[in-house]
XYZ file of C-alpha atoms in Angstrom:
367
model
C 35.774 -74.118 82.007
C 34.307 -73.861 78.543
C 33.033 -70.561 77.097
C 29.213 -70.058 76.457
C 28.065 -69.659 72.703
C 27.891 -65.866 72.013
C 24.484 -66.025 70.588
C 23.344 -67.623 73.765
C 25.161 -65.060 75.732
C 23.318 -62.033 74.102
C 20.312 -64.047 73.497
C 19.895 -63.678 69.790
C 19.876 -66.390 66.700
C 22.702 -66.958 64.500
C 20.964 -65.107 62.058
C 20.248 -61.881 63.703
C 21.214 -58.786 61.957
C 23.578 -56.109 63.350
C 20.943 -54.041 64.751
C 19.510 -56.964 66.632
C 23.063 -57.752 68.280
C 23.664 -54.123 69.097
C 20.032 -53.780 70.974
C 20.534 -57.055 72.797
C 23.952 -56.023 73.915
C 22.870 -52.624 75.254
C 20.006 -54.256 76.997
C 22.312 -56.961 79.057
C 24.786 -53.757 79.504
C 22.372 -51.658 81.381
C 21.008 -54.764 82.987
C 24.360 -55.760 84.327
C 26.729 -53.074 84.516
C 29.107 -53.166 87.547
C 28.129 -49.453 88.668
C 24.516 -50.139 89.037
C 22.926 -51.774 91.963
C 22.331 -55.537 91.239
C 24.882 -55.556 88.519
C 27.164 -58.627 87.680
C 30.544 -57.862 86.393
C 31.092 -61.399 85.056
C 27.987 -61.276 82.817
C 28.777 -57.759 81.816
C 32.342 -58.877 80.701
C 31.038 -61.903 79.010
C 28.031 -59.972 77.060
C 30.949 -57.516 76.209
C 33.126 -60.008 74.783
C 30.231 -61.519 72.607
C 29.487 -58.348 71.449
C 32.879 -57.519 70.401
C 32.950 -60.460 68.271
C 29.502 -60.594 66.710
C 29.341 -56.752 65.963
C 32.491 -57.161 63.516
C 31.682 -58.899 60.342
C 34.885 -60.635 59.637
C 35.110 -61.850 63.445
C 31.897 -63.253 63.336
C 32.539 -64.855 60.152
C 35.399 -66.724 61.446
C 33.419 -67.528 64.805
C 30.439 -69.073 62.715
C 32.994 -71.320 61.067
C 35.309 -72.406 63.840
C 34.026 -71.216 66.851
C 35.795 -69.534 69.912
C 39.173 -70.954 68.406
C 38.670 -68.528 65.452
C 38.359 -65.281 67.402
C 41.410 -65.776 69.693
C 38.918 -66.255 72.643
C 41.607 -68.357 74.340
C 43.984 -65.340 75.376
C 41.511 -63.425 77.542
C 38.816 -62.587 75.045
C 38.248 -59.450 73.045
C 39.528 -56.268 74.834
C 40.516 -58.330 77.613
C 43.959 -58.001 79.450
C 45.852 -61.706 78.956
C 48.394 -60.569 81.413
C 45.970 -59.527 84.308
C 46.895 -61.226 87.646
C 49.691 -63.210 85.921
C 52.955 -63.264 88.294
C 55.700 -65.916 87.351
C 59.209 -66.122 85.681
C 61.163 -65.850 88.729
C 60.574 -62.307 90.121
C 58.935 -61.077 87.153
C 55.176 -60.402 86.840
C 52.640 -58.648 84.763
C 51.066 -56.280 87.438
C 51.391 -52.451 88.242
C 52.290 -51.090 91.732
C 50.585 -47.997 92.670
C 53.007 -47.275 95.765
C 52.873 -47.513 99.499
C 51.462 -44.053 99.961
C 48.206 -43.370 101.506
C 46.551 -40.735 103.262
C 49.018 -40.718 105.928
C 51.555 -39.756 103.352
C 49.040 -36.859 101.994
C 48.785 -35.532 105.425
C 52.537 -35.845 106.266
C 53.457 -33.669 103.304
C 51.067 -31.119 104.659
C 52.400 -31.450 108.322
C 55.960 -31.693 107.951
C 56.316 -35.448 106.575
C 55.434 -36.944 110.047
C 51.928 -38.207 110.808
C 52.873 -39.932 113.952
C 55.367 -42.668 115.030
C 58.966 -43.322 113.664
C 59.131 -43.732 110.108
C 59.986 -47.227 108.526
C 62.677 -47.890 105.740
C 62.286 -45.698 102.868
C 62.007 -47.682 99.420
C 64.049 -47.181 96.497
C 63.150 -45.291 93.247
C 60.977 -47.255 90.717
C 62.775 -47.413 87.251
C 60.685 -47.465 83.917
C 62.124 -48.289 80.390
C 60.909 -49.632 77.017
C 61.949 -52.203 74.717
C 60.649 -52.790 71.048
C 60.541 -56.446 70.085
C 59.966 -58.336 66.507
C 56.591 -59.920 65.981
C 58.408 -63.397 66.125
C 60.204 -62.446 69.484
C 56.683 -61.708 71.189
C 55.398 -64.971 69.765
C 58.276 -67.235 70.946
C 59.710 -65.345 73.803
C 63.290 -63.949 74.224
C 66.007 -62.882 76.773
C 67.011 -59.590 76.654
C 70.043 -57.834 78.738
C 69.002 -54.424 79.652
C 71.963 -51.977 80.693
C 71.141 -48.790 83.267
C 72.902 -46.224 85.188
C 71.319 -46.033 88.593
C 71.604 -45.984 92.210
C 72.925 -49.476 93.467
C 73.908 -50.602 96.992
C 77.327 -49.202 98.292
C 79.729 -52.211 98.052
C 81.366 -51.223 101.057
C 78.717 -50.639 103.619
C 76.220 -52.746 101.937
C 73.822 -49.906 102.141
C 73.743 -49.520 105.869
C 75.543 -45.982 105.719
C 78.050 -47.270 108.299
C 81.748 -47.780 107.930
C 82.311 -51.408 108.475
C 83.405 -52.278 111.937
C 81.162 -49.703 113.401
C 77.319 -49.756 114.156
C 74.176 -47.611 114.376
C 73.461 -45.477 117.297
C 70.327 -44.063 118.713
C 70.005 -40.447 117.006
C 71.093 -37.839 119.740
C 68.551 -35.030 118.300
C 65.138 -37.124 118.587
C 66.384 -39.717 120.956
C 65.449 -42.605 118.639
C 61.804 -41.144 118.159
C 62.533 -40.122 114.506
C 60.596 -36.954 115.068
C 61.195 -33.419 116.596
C 58.617 -31.209 118.128
C 58.017 -27.918 116.643
C 56.145 -24.911 118.242
C 54.518 -22.956 115.185
C 52.647 -19.450 116.035
C 49.446 -19.223 113.804
C 46.442 -17.197 113.933
C 44.611 -19.860 116.295
C 47.407 -19.393 118.969
C 50.651 -21.840 119.196
C 50.340 -25.091 117.388
C 52.841 -28.109 118.620
C 53.761 -29.946 115.540
C 55.730 -33.230 115.084
C 58.124 -33.182 112.386
C 60.587 -35.680 110.875
C 63.837 -35.474 112.462
C 66.401 -33.400 110.481
C 69.444 -35.399 111.778
C 68.303 -39.100 111.208
C 65.682 -38.305 108.636
C 63.086 -40.321 110.642
C 65.039 -43.563 111.168
C 65.601 -42.959 114.719
C 69.389 -43.782 114.379
C 72.544 -42.474 112.839
C 76.128 -44.132 112.169
C 78.713 -44.061 114.756
C 81.002 -43.395 111.604
C 79.707 -42.626 108.251
C 80.901 -45.051 105.420
C 84.244 -43.400 103.926
C 83.034 -44.601 100.239
C 79.465 -43.377 99.770
C 79.600 -40.634 102.510
C 76.584 -42.142 104.331
C 74.413 -42.371 101.270
C 74.300 -46.070 101.381
C 74.164 -46.028 97.541
C 76.260 -45.380 94.519
C 75.152 -44.480 91.151
C 76.734 -47.224 88.493
C 76.062 -49.105 85.540
C 74.027 -52.444 85.786
C 72.964 -55.152 83.698
C 69.294 -56.916 84.194
C 68.601 -60.065 82.345
C 64.849 -59.820 81.163
C 62.797 -63.088 80.467
C 60.366 -62.280 77.904
C 57.524 -64.832 78.152
C 56.288 -66.355 74.575
C 53.222 -65.104 73.700
C 53.323 -61.337 75.135
C 51.499 -58.711 73.519
C 52.086 -55.054 72.367
C 51.448 -52.682 75.200
C 52.116 -55.041 78.068
C 54.404 -54.335 81.062
C 56.588 -56.613 82.841
C 57.332 -55.552 86.300
C 60.689 -57.068 88.125
C 60.202 -56.902 91.671
C 63.157 -55.125 93.577
C 65.373 -54.658 90.540
C 64.920 -50.763 90.666
C 67.105 -48.212 92.275
C 68.686 -48.977 95.805
C 68.289 -46.708 99.035
C 70.005 -46.551 102.447
C 68.640 -49.462 104.739
C 65.500 -50.100 102.691
C 64.395 -52.125 99.760
C 64.983 -51.517 96.277
C 62.357 -50.200 93.884
C 60.863 -52.293 91.034
C 61.887 -52.157 87.245
C 58.788 -51.750 84.890
C 59.545 -52.723 81.475
C 57.023 -51.654 78.542
C 56.556 -53.918 75.569
C 56.590 -52.598 72.281
C 55.946 -55.051 69.479
C 56.942 -54.258 65.616
C 54.210 -54.473 63.018
C 54.937 -57.398 60.605
C 54.836 -57.231 56.796
C 52.423 -60.155 56.603
C 50.989 -61.273 59.780
C 48.479 -59.385 62.057
C 47.573 -60.677 65.574
C 44.077 -61.005 67.469
C 44.407 -62.436 70.637
C 46.237 -65.990 70.228
C 45.326 -65.971 66.698
C 47.751 -64.991 63.827
C 46.025 -63.733 60.486
C 47.387 -63.435 56.818
C 46.111 -63.386 53.321
C 47.099 -65.700 50.494
C 46.388 -64.721 46.995
C 45.592 -67.808 44.355
C 44.649 -67.433 40.913
C 40.871 -67.804 39.313
C 41.701 -71.032 37.943
C 43.540 -72.700 40.807
C 40.427 -71.352 43.031
C 38.068 -73.073 40.474
C 40.022 -76.233 39.977
C 41.778 -76.811 43.528
C 45.212 -76.187 44.265
C 48.092 -76.783 46.895
C 50.030 -73.829 47.911
C 52.718 -72.730 50.555
C 51.543 -70.568 53.389
C 54.318 -68.503 55.499
C 53.716 -69.048 59.256
C 55.824 -68.158 62.146
C 57.164 -71.748 62.049
C 58.111 -71.692 58.322
C 56.292 -72.651 55.412
C 53.428 -75.048 55.680
C 51.562 -76.712 52.982
C 47.801 -75.940 52.589
C 45.150 -77.694 50.423
C 42.473 -75.098 48.898
C 39.637 -77.019 47.618
C 37.914 -76.911 44.297
C 35.239 -73.972 44.263
C 37.005 -71.986 46.900
C 35.509 -68.399 46.989
C 37.545 -65.115 47.474
C 37.591 -64.196 51.268
C 37.242 -67.808 52.470
C 39.134 -68.347 55.728
C 41.179 -71.595 56.377
C 42.460 -72.647 59.872
C 46.192 -73.900 60.483
C 45.756 -75.248 64.023
C 48.928 -75.002 66.252
C 50.729 -72.235 64.520
C 49.152 -69.355 66.203
C 50.347 -67.448 69.576
C 51.483 -69.628 72.684
C 49.071 -69.377 75.531
C 50.672 -67.830 78.649
C 49.622 -70.385 81.252
C 49.958 -73.645 79.147
C 51.735 -75.132 76.203
C 48.913 -74.970 73.853
C 48.911 -72.499 71.094
C 46.174 -70.582 68.884
C 45.659 -71.144 65.352
C 46.681 -69.341 62.172
C 43.873 -67.999 60.135
C 44.904 -67.832 56.426
C 42.049 -65.834 54.256
C 42.026 -66.823 50.494
C 42.046 -63.954 48.019
C 41.274 -64.899 44.675
C 42.598 -62.746 41.836
C 40.777 -62.256 38.640
C 42.898 -61.530 35.673
C 43.214 -58.062 34.061
C 44.953 -58.886 30.722
C 43.899 -61.791 28.945
C 45.478 -63.348 25.740
C 43.095 -64.105 22.937
C 43.090 -67.716 23.625
C 42.424 -67.280 27.238
C 39.611 -65.049 26.495
C 38.068 -67.516 23.979
C 38.319 -70.148 26.628
C 36.433 -67.914 29.245
C 33.730 -66.826 26.686
C 33.404 -70.640 25.850
C 33.042 -71.540 29.798
C 30.515 -68.612 30.137
C 28.473 -70.061 27.246
C 28.454 -73.741 28.211
C 27.339 -72.382 31.850
C 24.466 -70.486 30.353
C 23.268 -73.560 28.207
C 23.287 -75.696 31.344
C 21.068 -73.341 33.057
C 18.420 -73.644 30.619
C 18.569 -77.121 29.694
């Protein structure tokens, strides 16, 4: 689905002033804000995206010149999250997990850790780490081996806590209920309270014979190596989730591994969505007469024509040399801004030529 023109979204003309753009956005923001009755989150986000571009003079100039392709609009839009809802690359996904706890867990902490019924398998602990990538590795993607020391499944009992050849049996303390009843004397009188069984830890079963290697823990702490596939186009601040690559636990699923991505700044390039931006300096004479220059991109050097009469601050687009899109083989563009250098020191001959040029230009205006 193609995006609507940003001026159309805000309901302003293409020559609207910055103040008119701001007023138009505020009006739409109030009208469509999701927290308001009758609000529309989709239209609110659309208006916000348009405003983020048109309020910025440089972004607005590129949008007027190149359209949505000039402002990185293909990677989720300004202020958006291009990884939102993305889940791929095997067991890797760009999402956060807020845990399995709920009100039952909260009440369980106050009332002895048992809110009724036998507890299910306990999930392993989540693990977090951070890696730093170069600008190019973030653009093209990379595989990285990560090493950790953490709890892993016991190789002898495979996490069951039971010595091989033996089985789990019903807990003799709670008779398989996973809970014990405790009487507490309070100011309101005696209260009967259900608490987690101390013998089986709420599982309802205990080993016939405890594993001789892990001593019934079901896990061992040791070094592990995880291969992380970083997709092309990932941005600074993204988080990759690897399901069940965190710490192990007895008789339960592993936790998740969260890898936070930091991208080093580049000396020449900056990134804006799926765009790569850079500056290229040319001399005053070359800009006036036109020239061809070599531009450095993430793909190597590319020849680019600078037409005669190019003004300082003019943007040129190199299609297909930007950041790859996560969900397709397409890439954004590389925007090159031309900076025209005015000489600060002139020889006598150069000064005479410029003065001659200036005089000829004045005469042409009055003839």
